[in-house]
Amino acid sequence: MKKVCLLAALLLLCLTVLAGCGEKSEPQRFQVVTNTQNVSGFALSTPVPANNTNDAEPDGDDGFIDFDDGTYDPAQEEYGEPDVIDLPVNDTMPPVTAAPTVSSEYAGATPVVIDPIDKPTPTPVPPLAFTFQTYEATKLHLSFEAPAGWAVEDGLDGMIVLTNPDTNADYPASITVTAGTVSSQYGTSDLKKELNNMMNTFKVGMKKWSPSKTADRTLMDKNGVYVNYTATTADGAQIGGRMHVTCINKVLYTVHITYPAAYKDTYIDSVYKQLRNTIKITQ
């Protein structure tokens, strides 16, 4: 009898276990990590919009970047600033090198440096050396030193012209000095007007004309004004020059030196400097 009762108890226990296995177990739940929570010490800087199915960054009504509006710089794809993230303690971001100035008219074009390192080297010209002699401009009551052997033309009243006799030059350098009586003592504004008149007369027929700003500088130890210029003649010669004016005791004095542009330093630092340092009134 005892064995029958024990067997019945075992069968009841098995049925109870099988009934428990047939019920559904509660699924394991995990904490959902949002885009603003820390993950292993890092945090996303910008929340990701929900239901975002478009990978392209919107930039207008059509949702695409306009690469042809002239504002897109392909260099940003390689040199743009990285997304900001919160680093763990003692970690540092690598340094970011700024993008060089590039010309990026077309998207995807290879960046080209605007100011290249390799520039054309000017064609060297044979050096010039001068010896100087004193020229007496008796009709102007002046004397000055200028390159020796230059051709002299002083047939016009109030003017003397010296010309370099070198026939091999594309453009003959020359020096023109004038002196003329005026009705009143000229100030700075009057001298600038006189310079403008001289330039307007000289530039007639030039293909190009580029004057500098006027500047104050003494001539014969009196207040004066001068201007530099570069130009292209009708024959295509590149030239340069300087005009300098002053007024002394109601006499207007002008000096004009013009030369091939390639020899600017020689004519300004040597010829013009020598003339300015030596010109004087003789009577």
mmCIF file of C-alpha atoms in Angstrom:
data_model
loop_
_atom_site.group_PDB
_atom_site.id
_atom_site.type_symbol
_atom_site.label_atom_id
_atom_site.label_comp_id
_atom_site.label_asym_id
_atom_site.label_seq_id
_atom_site.Cartn_x
_atom_site.Cartn_y
_atom_site.Cartn_z
ATOM 1 C CA MET A 1 0.000 0.000 0.000
ATOM 2 C CA LYS A 2 2.848 2.360 0.850
ATOM 3 C CA LYS A 3 4.440 1.799 -2.569
ATOM 4 C CA VAL A 4 1.190 2.752 -4.353
ATOM 5 C CA CYS A 5 0.981 6.040 -2.404
ATOM 6 C CA LEU A 6 4.660 6.888 -3.143
ATOM 7 C CA LEU A 7 4.170 6.286 -6.889
ATOM 8 C CA ALA A 8 1.081 8.508 -6.948
ATOM 9 C CA ALA A 9 3.015 11.320 -5.211
ATOM 10 C CA LEU A 10 5.855 11.120 -7.793
ATOM 11 C CA LEU A 11 3.389 11.288 -10.696
ATOM 12 C CA LEU A 12 1.736 14.374 -9.172
ATOM 13 C CA LEU A 13 5.124 16.081 -8.773
ATOM 14 C CA CYS A 14 6.027 15.425 -12.450
ATOM 15 C CA LEU A 15 2.707 16.864 -13.634
ATOM 16 C CA THR A 16 3.305 20.027 -11.575
ATOM 17 C CA VAL A 17 6.808 20.532 -13.105
ATOM 18 C CA LEU A 18 5.527 19.993 -16.651
ATOM 19 C CA ALA A 19 2.725 22.507 -16.125
ATOM 20 C CA GLY A 20 5.234 25.133 -14.951
ATOM 21 C CA CYS A 21 7.422 24.659 -18.056
ATOM 22 C CA GLY A 22 4.465 25.204 -20.383
ATOM 23 C CA GLU A 23 3.819 28.782 -19.129
ATOM 24 C CA LYS A 24 5.466 31.815 -21.013
ATOM 25 C CA SER A 25 8.450 33.354 -19.256
ATOM 26 C CA GLU A 26 8.734 37.125 -18.942
ATOM 27 C CA PRO A 27 11.245 38.396 -21.616
ATOM 28 C CA GLN A 28 14.471 39.933 -20.297
ATOM 29 C CA ARG A 29 14.433 43.725 -20.458
ATOM 30 C CA PHE A 30 17.455 45.968 -21.173
ATOM 31 C CA GLN A 31 17.883 49.651 -20.559
ATOM 32 C CA VAL A 32 17.574 51.654 -23.796
ATOM 33 C CA VAL A 33 20.536 53.997 -24.306
ATOM 34 C CA THR A 34 19.521 57.375 -25.797
ATOM 35 C CA ASN A 35 21.744 59.490 -28.016
ATOM 36 C CA THR A 36 22.531 61.899 -25.159
ATOM 37 C CA GLN A 37 23.629 59.240 -22.623
ATOM 38 C CA ASN A 38 27.275 58.338 -22.013
ATOM 39 C CA VAL A 39 28.507 55.185 -23.706
ATOM 40 C CA SER A 40 31.825 53.933 -22.316
ATOM 41 C CA GLY A 41 32.710 57.456 -21.231
ATOM 42 C CA PHE A 42 31.768 59.205 -24.557
ATOM 43 C CA ALA A 43 28.774 61.387 -25.283
ATOM 44 C CA LEU A 44 27.275 62.359 -28.635
ATOM 45 C CA SER A 45 27.345 66.118 -29.121
ATOM 46 C CA THR A 46 24.210 66.378 -31.300
ATOM 47 C CA PRO A 47 20.967 64.410 -30.792
ATOM 48 C CA VAL A 48 19.958 62.271 -33.771
ATOM 49 C CA PRO A 49 16.416 63.132 -34.962
ATOM 50 C CA ALA A 50 13.900 60.323 -34.679
ATOM 51 C CA ASN A 51 12.835 58.540 -37.866
ATOM 52 C CA ASN A 52 15.708 60.065 -39.835
ATOM 53 C CA THR A 53 15.889 58.081 -43.049
ATOM 54 C CA ASN A 54 17.819 60.579 -45.215
ATOM 55 C CA ASP A 55 21.626 60.382 -44.942
ATOM 56 C CA ALA A 56 22.176 63.608 -46.930
ATOM 57 C CA GLU A 57 22.449 66.839 -44.935
ATOM 58 C CA PRO A 58 19.598 69.182 -45.883
ATOM 59 C CA ASP A 59 20.584 72.551 -47.300
ATOM 60 C CA GLY A 60 17.507 74.013 -48.898
ATOM 61 C CA ASP A 61 14.039 72.962 -49.933
ATOM 62 C CA ASP A 62 15.295 70.033 -52.008
ATOM 63 C CA GLY A 63 17.301 68.596 -49.095
ATOM 64 C CA PHE A 64 20.675 68.556 -50.923
ATOM 65 C CA ILE A 65 23.805 70.702 -50.778
ATOM 66 C CA ASP A 66 24.150 73.052 -53.755
ATOM 67 C CA PHE A 67 27.724 72.422 -54.930
ATOM 68 C CA ASP A 68 27.535 74.945 -57.771
ATOM 69 C CA ASP A 69 26.543 78.095 -55.903
ATOM 70 C CA GLY A 70 30.205 79.138 -55.440
ATOM 71 C CA THR A 71 30.288 78.683 -51.659
ATOM 72 C CA TYR A 72 31.271 75.022 -51.429
ATOM 73 C CA ASP A 73 34.912 74.302 -50.626
ATOM 74 C CA PRO A 74 35.972 70.683 -51.233
ATOM 75 C CA ALA A 75 38.939 71.185 -48.921
ATOM 76 C CA GLN A 76 36.476 71.066 -46.023
ATOM 77 C CA GLU A 77 35.983 67.372 -46.682
ATOM 78 C CA GLU A 78 39.570 66.726 -45.604
ATOM 79 C CA TYR A 79 40.339 69.608 -43.286
ATOM 80 C CA GLY A 80 36.982 70.306 -41.612
ATOM 81 C CA GLU A 81 36.675 70.568 -37.849
ATOM 82 C CA PRO A 82 35.836 67.175 -36.175
ATOM 83 C CA ASP A 83 32.629 66.638 -34.213
ATOM 84 C CA VAL A 84 33.088 67.741 -30.610
ATOM 85 C CA ILE A 85 33.009 64.875 -28.117
ATOM 86 C CA ASP A 86 33.579 64.663 -24.388
ATOM 87 C CA LEU A 87 36.795 62.720 -23.894
ATOM 88 C CA PRO A 88 37.598 60.739 -20.768
ATOM 89 C CA VAL A 89 39.993 62.304 -18.322
ATOM 90 C CA ASN A 90 43.652 62.520 -19.491
ATOM 91 C CA ASP A 91 42.681 61.979 -23.160
ATOM 92 C CA THR A 92 43.337 64.733 -25.700
ATOM 93 C CA MET A 93 42.270 65.382 -29.272
ATOM 94 C CA PRO A 94 44.972 65.442 -31.975
ATOM 95 C CA PRO A 95 45.809 68.978 -33.238
ATOM 96 C CA VAL A 96 43.810 70.197 -36.251
ATOM 97 C CA THR A 97 45.766 71.880 -39.056
ATOM 98 C CA ALA A 98 43.953 74.746 -40.776
ATOM 99 C CA ALA A 99 43.250 74.317 -44.475
ATOM 100 C CA PRO A 100 45.458 76.353 -46.843
ATOM 101 C CA THR A 101 43.963 79.085 -49.006
ATOM 102 C CA VAL A 102 42.781 77.359 -52.153
ATOM 103 C CA SER A 103 40.810 78.106 -55.278
ATOM 104 C CA SER A 104 37.748 75.853 -55.295
ATOM 105 C CA GLU A 105 35.406 77.022 -57.996
ATOM 106 C CA TYR A 106 34.267 73.491 -58.848
ATOM 107 C CA ALA A 107 33.315 70.748 -56.409
ATOM 108 C CA GLY A 108 35.773 67.874 -56.359
ATOM 109 C CA ALA A 109 38.514 69.898 -58.039
ATOM 110 C CA THR A 110 42.063 69.428 -56.825
ATOM 111 C CA PRO A 111 42.891 72.364 -54.502
ATOM 112 C CA VAL A 112 45.342 74.775 -56.146
ATOM 113 C CA VAL A 113 47.318 77.296 -54.087
ATOM 114 C CA ILE A 114 46.328 80.804 -55.155
ATOM 115 C CA ASP A 115 49.783 82.314 -54.648
ATOM 116 C CA PRO A 116 52.224 79.690 -55.987
ATOM 117 C CA ILE A 117 55.686 79.457 -54.550
ATOM 118 C CA ASP A 118 57.350 79.237 -57.953
ATOM 119 C CA LYS A 119 56.944 82.533 -59.782
ATOM 120 C CA PRO A 120 58.419 83.580 -63.126
ATOM 121 C CA THR A 121 61.888 85.050 -62.761
ATOM 122 C CA PRO A 122 62.324 88.441 -64.477
ATOM 123 C CA THR A 123 64.615 88.362 -67.494
ATOM 124 C CA PRO A 124 67.970 89.817 -66.406
ATOM 125 C CA VAL A 125 69.161 92.925 -68.236
ATOM 126 C CA PRO A 126 72.754 94.062 -68.784
ATOM 127 C CA PRO A 127 73.885 96.413 -66.000
ATOM 128 C CA LEU A 128 74.326 100.111 -66.690
ATOM 129 C CA ALA A 129 77.014 102.343 -65.222
ATOM 130 C CA PHE A 130 77.257 106.097 -65.668
ATOM 131 C CA THR A 131 79.857 108.777 -65.259
ATOM 132 C CA PHE A 132 78.534 112.282 -64.657
ATOM 133 C CA GLN A 133 79.307 115.746 -65.932
ATOM 134 C CA THR A 134 77.958 119.221 -65.163
ATOM 135 C CA TYR A 135 75.433 120.697 -67.594
ATOM 136 C CA GLU A 136 74.895 124.457 -67.660
ATOM 137 C CA ALA A 137 71.340 125.394 -68.533
ATOM 138 C CA THR A 138 72.075 129.101 -68.950
ATOM 139 C CA LYS A 139 68.622 130.032 -70.238
ATOM 140 C CA LEU A 140 67.070 128.449 -67.162
ATOM 141 C CA HIS A 141 69.739 129.859 -64.816
ATOM 142 C CA LEU A 142 70.393 126.340 -63.585
ATOM 143 C CA SER A 143 73.230 123.834 -63.448
ATOM 144 C CA PHE A 144 73.147 120.127 -62.583
ATOM 145 C CA GLU A 145 75.018 116.875 -63.059
ATOM 146 C CA ALA A 146 73.744 114.173 -65.401
ATOM 147 C CA PRO A 147 75.240 111.248 -67.375
ATOM 148 C CA ALA A 148 78.186 112.323 -69.501
ATOM 149 C CA GLY A 149 77.818 112.361 -73.265
ATOM 150 C CA TRP A 150 74.039 112.662 -73.479
ATOM 151 C CA ALA A 151 72.613 114.634 -76.407
ATOM 152 C CA VAL A 152 71.511 118.145 -75.394
ATOM 153 C CA GLU A 153 68.586 120.089 -76.828
ATOM 154 C CA ASP A 154 68.128 123.599 -75.396
ATOM 155 C CA GLY A 155 66.662 125.544 -78.313
ATOM 156 C CA LEU A 156 63.286 126.036 -76.612
ATOM 157 C CA ASP A 157 62.838 128.846 -74.088
ATOM 158 C CA GLY A 158 62.585 127.617 -70.543
ATOM 159 C CA MET A 159 63.485 123.989 -71.341
ATOM 160 C CA ILE A 160 66.492 121.714 -71.673
ATOM 161 C CA VAL A 161 66.296 118.057 -72.749
ATOM 162 C CA LEU A 162 69.059 115.468 -72.322
ATOM 163 C CA THR A 163 68.692 112.146 -74.182
ATOM 164 C CA ASN A 164 70.660 108.925 -73.882
ATOM 165 C CA PRO A 165 72.345 108.447 -77.283
ATOM 166 C CA ASP A 166 72.323 104.631 -77.001
ATOM 167 C CA THR A 167 70.455 103.513 -80.142
ATOM 168 C CA ASN A 168 70.250 99.887 -79.013
ATOM 169 C CA ALA A 169 67.680 100.636 -76.312
ATOM 170 C CA ASP A 170 64.002 99.951 -77.035
ATOM 171 C CA TYR A 171 63.189 103.268 -75.402
ATOM 172 C CA PRO A 172 65.661 106.171 -75.072
ATOM 173 C CA ALA A 173 65.983 107.518 -71.532
ATOM 174 C CA SER A 174 65.771 111.282 -71.214
ATOM 175 C CA ILE A 175 65.791 114.131 -68.699
ATOM 176 C CA THR A 176 63.689 117.248 -69.172
ATOM 177 C CA VAL A 177 64.166 120.306 -66.945
ATOM 178 C CA THR A 178 62.015 123.428 -67.206
ATOM 179 C CA ALA A 179 61.788 126.819 -65.494
ATOM 180 C CA GLY A 180 59.017 129.377 -65.914
ATOM 181 C CA THR A 181 57.655 132.412 -64.128
ATOM 182 C CA VAL A 182 54.206 132.107 -62.506
ATOM 183 C CA SER A 183 51.880 134.789 -61.188
ATOM 184 C CA SER A 184 52.033 133.690 -57.550
ATOM 185 C CA GLN A 185 54.029 131.537 -55.223
ATOM 186 C CA TYR A 186 52.743 127.957 -55.605
ATOM 187 C CA GLY A 187 51.721 125.914 -52.598
ATOM 188 C CA THR A 188 51.393 122.138 -52.362
ATOM 189 C CA SER A 189 47.936 122.013 -53.980
ATOM 190 C CA ASP A 190 49.152 124.134 -56.917
ATOM 191 C CA LEU A 191 52.189 121.887 -57.390
ATOM 192 C CA LYS A 192 49.941 118.801 -57.479
ATOM 193 C CA LYS A 193 47.806 120.447 -60.159
ATOM 194 C CA GLU A 194 50.953 121.126 -62.164
ATOM 195 C CA LEU A 195 51.950 117.453 -61.865
ATOM 196 C CA ASN A 196 48.533 116.398 -63.140
ATOM 197 C CA ASN A 197 48.922 118.726 -66.127
ATOM 198 C CA MET A 198 52.355 117.257 -66.890
ATOM 199 C CA MET A 199 51.021 113.681 -66.677
ATOM 200 C CA ASN A 200 47.983 114.432 -68.838
ATOM 201 C CA THR A 201 50.264 115.844 -71.524
ATOM 202 C CA PHE A 202 52.822 113.046 -71.408
ATOM 203 C CA LYS A 203 50.402 110.098 -71.337
ATOM 204 C CA VAL A 204 48.726 111.019 -74.626
ATOM 205 C CA GLY A 205 49.100 108.075 -77.025
ATOM 206 C CA MET A 206 50.128 105.595 -74.312
ATOM 207 C CA LYS A 207 48.529 102.139 -74.402
ATOM 208 C CA LYS A 208 48.659 101.893 -70.614
ATOM 209 C CA TRP A 209 49.245 104.489 -67.922
ATOM 210 C CA SER A 210 49.644 103.854 -64.187
ATOM 211 C CA PRO A 211 50.716 106.751 -61.909
ATOM 212 C CA SER A 212 51.499 106.507 -58.214
ATOM 213 C CA LYS A 213 50.122 108.806 -55.555
ATOM 214 C CA THR A 214 51.845 112.154 -55.221
ATOM 215 C CA ALA A 215 54.294 112.679 -52.356
ATOM 216 C CA ASP A 216 56.087 115.617 -50.780
ATOM 217 C CA ARG A 217 59.843 115.907 -51.299
ATOM 218 C CA THR A 218 62.207 118.848 -51.454
ATOM 219 C CA LEU A 219 63.877 119.991 -54.666
ATOM 220 C CA MET A 220 66.674 122.557 -54.504
ATOM 221 C CA ASP A 221 66.062 122.629 -50.730
ATOM 222 C CA LYS A 222 62.517 123.919 -51.190
ATOM 223 C CA ASN A 223 59.183 122.203 -50.718
ATOM 224 C CA GLY A 224 58.246 120.090 -53.707
ATOM 225 C CA VAL A 225 55.923 117.329 -54.889
ATOM 226 C CA TYR A 226 56.721 114.316 -57.068
ATOM 227 C CA VAL A 227 54.986 111.351 -58.697
ATOM 228 C CA ASN A 228 56.188 108.065 -60.212
ATOM 229 C CA TYR A 229 54.557 106.240 -63.112
ATOM 230 C CA THR A 230 54.770 103.174 -65.324
ATOM 231 C CA ALA A 231 53.366 103.008 -68.835
ATOM 232 C CA THR A 232 53.300 101.151 -72.132
ATOM 233 C CA THR A 233 54.041 103.182 -75.230
ATOM 234 C CA ALA A 234 52.224 102.879 -78.550
ATOM 235 C CA ASP A 235 55.138 100.728 -79.738
ATOM 236 C CA GLY A 236 54.723 98.358 -76.790
ATOM 237 C CA ALA A 237 57.789 99.491 -74.815
ATOM 238 C CA GLN A 238 57.528 99.214 -71.025
ATOM 239 C CA ILE A 239 58.668 102.473 -69.456
ATOM 240 C CA GLY A 240 58.814 104.241 -66.107
ATOM 241 C CA GLY A 241 59.492 107.720 -64.885
ATOM 242 C CA ARG A 242 59.401 110.387 -62.210
ATOM 243 C CA MET A 243 58.142 113.985 -62.309
ATOM 244 C CA HIS A 244 59.211 116.435 -59.605
ATOM 245 C CA VAL A 245 58.121 120.075 -59.224
ATOM 246 C CA THR A 246 58.857 123.006 -56.923
ATOM 247 C CA CYS A 247 58.270 126.759 -56.880
ATOM 248 C CA ILE A 248 60.925 129.234 -55.766
ATOM 249 C CA ASN A 249 60.314 132.987 -55.776
ATOM 250 C CA LYS A 250 57.424 132.632 -58.249
ATOM 251 C CA VAL A 251 59.467 130.484 -60.626
ATOM 252 C CA LEU A 252 58.099 127.010 -61.296
ATOM 253 C CA TYR A 253 60.822 124.358 -61.774
ATOM 254 C CA THR A 254 60.083 120.864 -63.096
ATOM 255 C CA VAL A 255 62.258 117.793 -63.536
ATOM 256 C CA HIS A 256 61.073 114.797 -65.561
ATOM 257 C CA ILE A 257 63.171 111.642 -65.988
ATOM 258 C CA THR A 258 61.855 108.764 -68.112
ATOM 259 C CA TYR A 259 63.562 105.426 -68.840
ATOM 260 C CA PRO A 260 63.047 101.755 -69.812
ATOM 261 C CA ALA A 261 61.111 100.108 -66.975
ATOM 262 C CA ALA A 262 63.694 97.322 -66.583
ATOM 263 C CA TYR A 263 66.261 99.932 -65.447
ATOM 264 C CA LYS A 264 64.136 101.675 -62.834
ATOM 265 C CA ASP A 265 66.581 101.141 -59.949
ATOM 266 C CA THR A 266 69.541 102.373 -61.973
ATOM 267 C CA TYR A 267 67.875 105.572 -63.174
ATOM 268 C CA ILE A 268 66.182 106.459 -59.890
ATOM 269 C CA ASP A 269 68.974 105.488 -57.476
ATOM 270 C CA SER A 270 71.801 106.790 -59.631
ATOM 271 C CA VAL A 271 70.830 109.291 -62.347
ATOM 272 C CA TYR A 272 67.892 111.025 -60.664
ATOM 273 C CA LYS A 273 69.605 111.055 -57.274
ATOM 274 C CA GLN A 274 72.726 112.675 -58.755
ATOM 275 C CA LEU A 275 70.673 115.344 -60.529
ATOM 276 C CA ARG A 276 68.586 116.153 -57.445
ATOM 277 C CA ASN A 277 71.649 116.414 -55.231
ATOM 278 C CA THR A 278 73.475 118.792 -57.598
ATOM 279 C CA ILE A 279 70.827 121.002 -59.257
ATOM 280 C CA LYS A 280 71.082 124.644 -58.238
ATOM 281 C CA ILE A 281 70.185 128.157 -59.338
ATOM 282 C CA THR A 282 73.151 129.950 -60.908
ATOM 283 C CA GLN A 283 71.809 133.493 -60.996
#
